[in-house]
């Protein structure tokens, strides 16, 4: 079972943000009394304007508390950052985080309440005979006893448990149309800058990353000051629309 927790936050800086020089995102979470509690730790440095030689450092801690479902098998629970993106507009840094929570579902047995003799009021059934049918001796016709005269202890009880197996991979995130509206509205600003943070996975190459984000190899290497890829390292990639 996997769920995605979508987290968004606008962070106001003390000056305008001309260029993000470096940025990293870590997390520190624990499970406490059915809740996943902790914080995202965001830090890095930036230039107040693109021509500035000075860099300003920053660090922000972003708290998050998420209530786990009752069917979570805690020994199998794991969580990590699935995706991280951010945008810059004047003095505001907007972060978008997809936090993946994975676990196995534990089987929850249904609780069937016990029925006591007092609740059944056995006095109402004292006149019930041993047979469920009465025979008409003259016509040899069987007459079925009315349902209310049946012994309650001889009735079958069917317990139906609804299967919720179709409710899978629920994602707590904005709908695609809402994201498109937000993106379209923010891109109308000329000074709006968009960055992607790509987490390097096995099989990634500079060519595949360049093709995915439509960004040149030279730009990727220049922004990240690297010549080789390392698994789980983070690459800062400017949106091609901003170039």
PDB file of C-alpha atoms in Angstrom:
ATOM      1  CA  UNK A   1       0.000   0.000   0.000  1.00  0.00           C
ATOM      2  CA  UNK A   2       1.299   3.434  -0.893  1.00  0.00           C
ATOM      3  CA  UNK A   3      -0.020   6.900  -0.161  1.00  0.00           C
ATOM      4  CA  UNK A   4       1.324  10.263  -1.252  1.00  0.00           C
ATOM      5  CA  UNK A   5       1.112  13.227   1.118  1.00  0.00           C
ATOM      6  CA  UNK A   6       1.308  16.449  -0.900  1.00  0.00           C
ATOM      7  CA  UNK A   7       2.830  19.321   1.077  1.00  0.00           C
ATOM      8  CA  UNK A   8       3.024  22.964  -0.083  1.00  0.00           C
ATOM      9  CA  UNK A   9       4.531  25.970   1.680  1.00  0.00           C
ATOM     10  CA  UNK A  10       5.343  29.598   0.782  1.00  0.00           C
ATOM     11  CA  UNK A  11       8.466  30.917   2.539  1.00  0.00           C
ATOM     12  CA  UNK A  12       9.086  34.674   2.649  1.00  0.00           C
ATOM     13  CA  UNK A  13      12.745  35.751   2.543  1.00  0.00           C
ATOM     14  CA  UNK A  14      14.193  38.951   3.997  1.00  0.00           C
ATOM     15  CA  UNK A  15      15.366  40.056   0.512  1.00  0.00           C
ATOM     16  CA  UNK A  16      14.470  39.332  -3.078  1.00  0.00           C
ATOM     17  CA  UNK A  17      15.723  36.034  -4.466  1.00  0.00           C
ATOM     18  CA  UNK A  18      17.729  36.599  -7.606  1.00  0.00           C
ATOM     19  CA  UNK A  19      19.095  33.074  -7.936  1.00  0.00           C
ATOM     20  CA  UNK A  20      19.042  29.875  -5.862  1.00  0.00           C
ATOM     21  CA  UNK A  21      22.647  28.688  -5.737  1.00  0.00           C
ATOM     22  CA  UNK A  22      22.102  25.495  -3.733  1.00  0.00           C
ATOM     23  CA  UNK A  23      19.205  23.824  -1.957  1.00  0.00           C
ATOM     24  CA  UNK A  24      18.651  20.554  -0.111  1.00  0.00           C
ATOM     25  CA  UNK A  25      15.688  18.902   1.586  1.00  0.00           C
ATOM     26  CA  UNK A  26      15.875  16.353   4.397  1.00  0.00           C
ATOM     27  CA  UNK A  27      13.253  14.998   6.784  1.00  0.00           C
ATOM     28  CA  UNK A  28      13.021  13.853  10.396  1.00  0.00           C
ATOM     29  CA  UNK A  29       9.853  11.874  11.256  1.00  0.00           C
ATOM     30  CA  UNK A  30       8.700   9.404  13.915  1.00  0.00           C
ATOM     31  CA  UNK A  31       5.499   7.466  14.629  1.00  0.00           C
ATOM     32  CA  UNK A  32       3.750   8.431  17.851  1.00  0.00           C
ATOM     33  CA  UNK A  33       0.348   7.117  19.001  1.00  0.00           C
ATOM     34  CA  UNK A  34      -1.016   6.548  15.491  1.00  0.00           C
ATOM     35  CA  UNK A  35       0.425   9.764  14.032  1.00  0.00           C
ATOM     36  CA  UNK A  36       3.370  10.372  11.723  1.00  0.00           C
ATOM     37  CA  UNK A  37       5.024  13.457  13.222  1.00  0.00           C
ATOM     38  CA  UNK A  38       8.110  15.412  12.200  1.00  0.00           C
ATOM     39  CA  UNK A  39       9.447  18.107   9.921  1.00  0.00           C
ATOM     40  CA  UNK A  40      11.066  18.806   6.575  1.00  0.00           C
ATOM     41  CA  UNK A  41      14.459  20.547   6.846  1.00  0.00           C
ATOM     42  CA  UNK A  42      15.151  22.938   3.973  1.00  0.00           C
ATOM     43  CA  UNK A  43      18.482  24.734   3.635  1.00  0.00           C
ATOM     44  CA  UNK A  44      20.815  26.231   1.037  1.00  0.00           C
ATOM     45  CA  UNK A  45      22.033  29.598  -0.188  1.00  0.00           C
ATOM     46  CA  UNK A  46      21.020  32.204  -2.759  1.00  0.00           C
ATOM     47  CA  UNK A  47      21.983  35.501  -4.390  1.00  0.00           C
ATOM     48  CA  UNK A  48      19.764  38.563  -3.766  1.00  0.00           C
ATOM     49  CA  UNK A  49      20.203  39.350  -7.455  1.00  0.00           C
ATOM     50  CA  UNK A  50      21.854  37.586 -10.367  1.00  0.00           C
ATOM     51  CA  UNK A  51      24.782  40.039 -10.511  1.00  0.00           C
ATOM     52  CA  UNK A  52      25.563  39.827  -6.795  1.00  0.00           C
ATOM     53  CA  UNK A  53      28.795  38.162  -5.673  1.00  0.00           C
ATOM     54  CA  UNK A  54      27.527  37.621  -2.136  1.00  0.00           C
ATOM     55  CA  UNK A  55      25.471  34.628  -1.092  1.00  0.00           C
ATOM     56  CA  UNK A  56      22.921  34.496   1.694  1.00  0.00           C
ATOM     57  CA  UNK A  57      22.335  31.190   3.506  1.00  0.00           C
ATOM     58  CA  UNK A  58      18.913  30.007   4.685  1.00  0.00           C
ATOM     59  CA  UNK A  59      17.378  27.196   6.738  1.00  0.00           C
ATOM     60  CA  UNK A  60      13.705  26.489   7.363  1.00  0.00           C
ATOM     61  CA  UNK A  61      11.956  23.707   9.282  1.00  0.00           C
ATOM     62  CA  UNK A  62       8.520  22.793   8.006  1.00  0.00           C
ATOM     63  CA  UNK A  63       6.418  20.726  10.464  1.00  0.00           C
ATOM     64  CA  UNK A  64       3.975  18.012   9.370  1.00  0.00           C
ATOM     65  CA  UNK A  65       1.605  15.741  11.317  1.00  0.00           C
ATOM     66  CA  UNK A  66      -0.355  12.966   9.565  1.00  0.00           C
ATOM     67  CA  UNK A  67      -2.822  10.522  11.148  1.00  0.00           C
ATOM     68  CA  UNK A  68      -2.237   6.931  10.057  1.00  0.00           C
ATOM     69  CA  UNK A  69      -5.117   4.614   9.139  1.00  0.00           C
ATOM     70  CA  UNK A  70      -6.119   1.824  11.523  1.00  0.00           C
ATOM     71  CA  UNK A  71      -5.096  -0.866   9.026  1.00  0.00           C
ATOM     72  CA  UNK A  72      -1.422   0.196   8.904  1.00  0.00           C
ATOM     73  CA  UNK A  73       0.932  -2.644   9.849  1.00  0.00           C
ATOM     74  CA  UNK A  74       3.478  -0.500  11.719  1.00  0.00           C
ATOM     75  CA  UNK A  75       6.486  -2.895  11.410  1.00  0.00           C
ATOM     76  CA  UNK A  76       6.225  -2.561   7.592  1.00  0.00           C
ATOM     77  CA  UNK A  77       5.857   1.243   7.594  1.00  0.00           C
ATOM     78  CA  UNK A  78       8.410   3.276   5.622  1.00  0.00           C
ATOM     79  CA  UNK A  79       8.425   6.839   4.299  1.00  0.00           C
ATOM     80  CA  UNK A  80      10.616   9.099   2.174  1.00  0.00           C
ATOM     81  CA  UNK A  81      10.540  12.118  -0.136  1.00  0.00           C
ATOM     82  CA  UNK A  82       9.252  11.020  -3.561  1.00  0.00           C
ATOM     83  CA  UNK A  83       9.482  14.371  -5.320  1.00  0.00           C
ATOM     84  CA  UNK A  84      10.537  17.934  -4.536  1.00  0.00           C
ATOM     85  CA  UNK A  85      10.054  21.082  -6.626  1.00  0.00           C
ATOM     86  CA  UNK A  86      10.164  24.779  -5.891  1.00  0.00           C
ATOM     87  CA  UNK A  87       9.497  28.118  -7.550  1.00  0.00           C
ATOM     88  CA  UNK A  88      10.780  31.626  -6.891  1.00  0.00           C
ATOM     89  CA  UNK A  89       8.809  34.853  -7.204  1.00  0.00           C
ATOM     90  CA  UNK A  90      10.475  38.029  -5.860  1.00  0.00           C
ATOM     91  CA  UNK A  91      11.073  37.304  -2.149  1.00  0.00           C
ATOM     92  CA  UNK A  92       8.891  34.169  -1.926  1.00  0.00           C
ATOM     93  CA  UNK A  93      10.182  30.614  -2.197  1.00  0.00           C
ATOM     94  CA  UNK A  94       7.318  28.164  -2.795  1.00  0.00           C
ATOM     95  CA  UNK A  95       8.069  24.492  -2.132  1.00  0.00           C
ATOM     96  CA  UNK A  96       6.086  21.473  -3.314  1.00  0.00           C
ATOM     97  CA  UNK A  97       6.838  18.126  -1.674  1.00  0.00           C
ATOM     98  CA  UNK A  98       5.432  14.655  -2.377  1.00  0.00           C
ATOM     99  CA  UNK A  99       6.015  12.543   0.750  1.00  0.00           C
ATOM    100  CA  UNK A 100       5.540   8.829   0.072  1.00  0.00           C
ATOM    101  CA  UNK A 101       4.198   6.588   2.866  1.00  0.00           C
ATOM    102  CA  UNK A 102       4.388   2.814   2.255  1.00  0.00           C
ATOM    103  CA  UNK A 103       3.064  -0.039   4.389  1.00  0.00           C
ATOM    104  CA  UNK A 104       1.343  -3.423   4.396  1.00  0.00           C
ATOM    105  CA  UNK A 105      -2.269  -3.619   5.474  1.00  0.00           C
ATOM    106  CA  UNK A 106      -3.080  -5.681   8.537  1.00  0.00           C
ATOM    107  CA  UNK A 107      -6.228  -7.764   8.646  1.00  0.00           C
ATOM    108  CA  UNK A 108      -8.882  -6.375  10.950  1.00  0.00           C
ATOM    109  CA  UNK A 109     -11.281  -9.040  12.241  1.00  0.00           C
ATOM    110  CA  UNK A 110     -14.942  -7.935  12.456  1.00  0.00           C
ATOM    111  CA  UNK A 111     -16.424  -7.743  15.932  1.00  0.00           C
ATOM    112  CA  UNK A 112     -19.739  -9.589  16.204  1.00  0.00           C
ATOM    113  CA  UNK A 113     -21.619  -8.643  19.385  1.00  0.00           C
ATOM    114  CA  UNK A 114     -22.853 -11.450  21.596  1.00  0.00           C
ATOM    115  CA  UNK A 115     -26.622 -11.814  22.067  1.00  0.00           C
ATOM    116  CA  UNK A 116     -27.698 -12.620  25.627  1.00  0.00           C
ATOM    117  CA  UNK A 117     -30.815 -14.557  26.646  1.00  0.00           C
ATOM    118  CA  UNK A 118     -32.203 -11.437  28.276  1.00  0.00           C
ATOM    119  CA  UNK A 119     -31.989  -9.550  24.984  1.00  0.00           C
ATOM    120  CA  UNK A 120     -33.811 -12.324  23.161  1.00  0.00           C
ATOM    121  CA  UNK A 121     -36.609 -12.456  25.802  1.00  0.00           C
ATOM    122  CA  UNK A 122     -37.080 -16.223  25.693  1.00  0.00           C
ATOM    123  CA  UNK A 123     -40.546 -16.022  27.281  1.00  0.00           C
ATOM    124  CA  UNK A 124     -41.915 -14.967  23.905  1.00  0.00           C
ATOM    125  CA  UNK A 125     -40.939 -18.372  22.483  1.00  0.00           C
ATOM    126  CA  UNK A 126     -42.205 -20.663  25.291  1.00  0.00           C
ATOM    127  CA  UNK A 127     -45.169 -21.967  23.244  1.00  0.00           C
ATOM    128  CA  UNK A 128     -43.093 -23.062  20.227  1.00  0.00           C
ATOM    129  CA  UNK A 129     -43.426 -26.807  19.511  1.00  0.00           C
ATOM    130  CA  UNK A 130     -40.668 -29.215  18.529  1.00  0.00           C
ATOM    131  CA  UNK A 131     -41.727 -29.407  14.866  1.00  0.00           C
ATOM    132  CA  UNK A 132     -41.527 -26.574  12.320  1.00  0.00           C
ATOM    133  CA  UNK A 133     -44.589 -27.822  10.494  1.00  0.00           C
ATOM    134  CA  UNK A 134     -48.112 -28.863  11.473  1.00  0.00           C
ATOM    135  CA  UNK A 135     -49.719 -31.710   9.560  1.00  0.00           C
ATOM    136  CA  UNK A 136     -53.347 -31.624   8.504  1.00  0.00           C
ATOM    137  CA  UNK A 137     -54.439 -35.223   9.175  1.00  0.00           C
ATOM    138  CA  UNK A 138     -57.404 -35.179   6.777  1.00  0.00           C
ATOM    139  CA  UNK A 139     -55.866 -33.614   3.627  1.00  0.00           C
ATOM    140  CA  UNK A 140     -52.215 -34.529   4.347  1.00  0.00           C
ATOM    141  CA  UNK A 141     -51.154 -30.922   3.642  1.00  0.00           C
ATOM    142  CA  UNK A 142     -48.107 -29.378   5.391  1.00  0.00           C
ATOM    143  CA  UNK A 143     -48.653 -25.890   6.768  1.00  0.00           C
ATOM    144  CA  UNK A 144     -45.542 -23.762   7.255  1.00  0.00           C
ATOM    145  CA  UNK A 145     -45.254 -22.097  10.657  1.00  0.00           C
ATOM    146  CA  UNK A 146     -45.125 -18.289  10.560  1.00  0.00           C
ATOM    147  CA  UNK A 147     -41.523 -16.881  10.657  1.00  0.00           C
ATOM    148  CA  UNK A 148     -41.989 -15.242  14.059  1.00  0.00           C
ATOM    149  CA  UNK A 149     -42.631 -18.668  15.629  1.00  0.00           C
ATOM    150  CA  UNK A 150     -39.215 -20.091  14.657  1.00  0.00           C
ATOM    151  CA  UNK A 151     -36.690 -20.860  17.385  1.00  0.00           C
ATOM    152  CA  UNK A 152     -34.096 -18.059  17.168  1.00  0.00           C
ATOM    153  CA  UNK A 153     -31.294 -20.451  18.055  1.00  0.00           C
ATOM    154  CA  UNK A 154     -31.966 -22.531  14.925  1.00  0.00           C
ATOM    155  CA  UNK A 155     -31.764 -19.589  12.521  1.00  0.00           C
ATOM    156  CA  UNK A 156     -28.667 -19.030  10.383  1.00  0.00           C
ATOM    157  CA  UNK A 157     -26.893 -15.692  10.793  1.00  0.00           C
ATOM    158  CA  UNK A 158     -25.033 -14.386   7.729  1.00  0.00           C
ATOM    159  CA  UNK A 159     -22.336 -11.788   8.384  1.00  0.00           C
ATOM    160  CA  UNK A 160     -21.419  -9.745   5.286  1.00  0.00           C
ATOM    161  CA  UNK A 161     -18.118  -7.908   5.362  1.00  0.00           C
ATOM    162  CA  UNK A 162     -17.691  -5.323   2.658  1.00  0.00           C
ATOM    163  CA  UNK A 163     -14.424  -5.641   0.783  1.00  0.00           C
ATOM    164  CA  UNK A 164     -12.561  -2.357   0.474  1.00  0.00           C
ATOM    165  CA  UNK A 165      -9.799  -3.795  -1.727  1.00  0.00           C
ATOM    166  CA  UNK A 166     -10.666  -1.332  -4.496  1.00  0.00           C
ATOM    167  CA  UNK A 167      -9.705   1.585  -2.314  1.00  0.00           C
ATOM    168  CA  UNK A 168      -5.985   1.577  -3.158  1.00  0.00           C
ATOM    169  CA  UNK A 169      -3.158   4.050  -3.642  1.00  0.00           C
ATOM    170  CA  UNK A 170      -5.177   7.063  -2.474  1.00  0.00           C
ATOM    171  CA  UNK A 171      -3.192  10.241  -3.043  1.00  0.00           C
ATOM    172  CA  UNK A 172      -3.731  13.278  -0.801  1.00  0.00           C
ATOM    173  CA  UNK A 173      -2.855  15.918  -3.401  1.00  0.00           C
ATOM    174  CA  UNK A 174      -4.277  18.652  -5.569  1.00  0.00           C
ATOM    175  CA  UNK A 175      -6.278  17.593  -8.630  1.00  0.00           C
ATOM    176  CA  UNK A 176      -4.455  17.983 -11.981  1.00  0.00           C
ATOM    177  CA  UNK A 177      -6.809  20.771 -13.073  1.00  0.00           C
ATOM    178  CA  UNK A 178      -6.093  22.752  -9.885  1.00  0.00           C
ATOM    179  CA  UNK A 179      -2.336  22.364 -10.400  1.00  0.00           C
ATOM    180  CA  UNK A 180      -2.662  23.539 -14.020  1.00  0.00           C
ATOM    181  CA  UNK A 181      -4.581  26.626 -12.855  1.00  0.00           C
ATOM    182  CA  UNK A 182      -1.905  27.452 -10.276  1.00  0.00           C
ATOM    183  CA  UNK A 183       0.902  26.949 -12.793  1.00  0.00           C
ATOM    184  CA  UNK A 184      -0.789  29.033 -15.493  1.00  0.00           C
ATOM    185  CA  UNK A 185      -1.458  31.898 -13.111  1.00  0.00           C
ATOM    186  CA  UNK A 186       2.101  32.022 -11.794  1.00  0.00           C
ATOM    187  CA  UNK A 187       3.745  31.788 -15.224  1.00  0.00           C
ATOM    188  CA  UNK A 188       2.093  35.061 -16.245  1.00  0.00           C
ATOM    189  CA  UNK A 189       4.686  36.967 -14.196  1.00  0.00           C
ATOM    190  CA  UNK A 190       7.803  37.820 -16.222  1.00  0.00           C
ATOM    191  CA  UNK A 191      10.114  37.603 -13.202  1.00  0.00           C
ATOM    192  CA  UNK A 192       8.766  34.221 -12.112  1.00  0.00           C
ATOM    193  CA  UNK A 193      11.492  31.546 -11.991  1.00  0.00           C
ATOM    194  CA  UNK A 194      10.789  27.807 -11.843  1.00  0.00           C
ATOM    195  CA  UNK A 195      13.258  25.130 -10.767  1.00  0.00           C
ATOM    196  CA  UNK A 196      12.985  21.362 -10.622  1.00  0.00           C
ATOM    197  CA  UNK A 197      14.923  19.177  -8.174  1.00  0.00           C
ATOM    198  CA  UNK A 198      15.673  15.794  -9.747  1.00  0.00           C
ATOM    199  CA  UNK A 199      16.696  12.903  -7.465  1.00  0.00           C
ATOM    200  CA  UNK A 200      19.151  10.704  -9.380  1.00  0.00           C
ATOM    201  CA  UNK A 201      18.067   7.067  -9.602  1.00  0.00           C
ATOM    202  CA  UNK A 202      19.701   3.970 -11.021  1.00  0.00           C
ATOM    203  CA  UNK A 203      19.791   4.063 -14.813  1.00  0.00           C
ATOM    204  CA  UNK A 204      19.723   7.886 -15.073  1.00  0.00           C
ATOM    205  CA  UNK A 205      22.173   9.553 -17.463  1.00  0.00           C
ATOM    206  CA  UNK A 206      22.843  13.188 -18.306  1.00  0.00           C
ATOM    207  CA  UNK A 207      21.202  12.549 -21.683  1.00  0.00           C
ATOM    208  CA  UNK A 208      18.012  11.040 -20.208  1.00  0.00           C
ATOM    209  CA  UNK A 209      17.696  13.836 -17.639  1.00  0.00           C
ATOM    210  CA  UNK A 210      18.349  16.471 -20.294  1.00  0.00           C
ATOM    211  CA  UNK A 211      15.640  14.954 -22.493  1.00  0.00           C
ATOM    212  CA  UNK A 212      13.134  14.646 -19.605  1.00  0.00           C
ATOM    213  CA  UNK A 213      13.354  18.329 -18.621  1.00  0.00           C
ATOM    214  CA  UNK A 214      14.228  19.670 -22.107  1.00  0.00           C
ATOM    215  CA  UNK A 215      17.345  21.249 -20.657  1.00  0.00           C
ATOM    216  CA  UNK A 216      20.838  21.256 -22.190  1.00  0.00           C
ATOM    217  CA  UNK A 217      23.694  19.217 -20.696  1.00  0.00           C
ATOM    218  CA  UNK A 218      25.770  22.370 -20.301  1.00  0.00           C
ATOM    219  CA  UNK A 219      23.035  24.065 -18.252  1.00  0.00           C
ATOM    220  CA  UNK A 220      22.600  21.038 -15.978  1.00  0.00           C
ATOM    221  CA  UNK A 221      26.342  20.761 -15.323  1.00  0.00           C
ATOM    222  CA  UNK A 222      26.701  24.529 -14.860  1.00  0.00           C
ATOM    223  CA  UNK A 223      23.884  24.765 -12.291  1.00  0.00           C
ATOM    224  CA  UNK A 224      25.117  21.771 -10.306  1.00  0.00           C
ATOM    225  CA  UNK A 225      28.899  22.034 -10.833  1.00  0.00           C
ATOM    226  CA  UNK A 226      29.279  18.292 -11.460  1.00  0.00           C
ATOM    227  CA  UNK A 227      30.755  16.060 -14.164  1.00  0.00           C
ATOM    228  CA  UNK A 228      29.384  12.685 -12.969  1.00  0.00           C
ATOM    229  CA  UNK A 229      26.080  11.428 -11.530  1.00  0.00           C
ATOM    230  CA  UNK A 230      25.684   9.814  -8.127  1.00  0.00           C
ATOM    231  CA  UNK A 231      22.662   7.763  -7.038  1.00  0.00           C
ATOM    232  CA  UNK A 232      20.265   9.730  -4.728  1.00  0.00           C
ATOM    233  CA  UNK A 233      22.064  13.020  -5.380  1.00  0.00           C
ATOM    234  CA  UNK A 234      19.857  16.033  -6.132  1.00  0.00           C
ATOM    235  CA  UNK A 235      20.150  18.127  -9.315  1.00  0.00           C
ATOM    236  CA  UNK A 236      18.834  21.674  -9.665  1.00  0.00           C
ATOM    237  CA  UNK A 237      17.298  22.097 -13.133  1.00  0.00           C
ATOM    238  CA  UNK A 238      15.777  25.382 -14.342  1.00  0.00           C
ATOM    239  CA  UNK A 239      12.515  25.179 -16.233  1.00  0.00           C
ATOM    240  CA  UNK A 240      13.152  25.452 -19.966  1.00  0.00           C
ATOM    241  CA  UNK A 241      10.355  28.022 -20.251  1.00  0.00           C
ATOM    242  CA  UNK A 242      12.398  30.421 -18.128  1.00  0.00           C
ATOM    243  CA  UNK A 243      15.467  30.262 -20.332  1.00  0.00           C
TER     244      UNK A 243
END
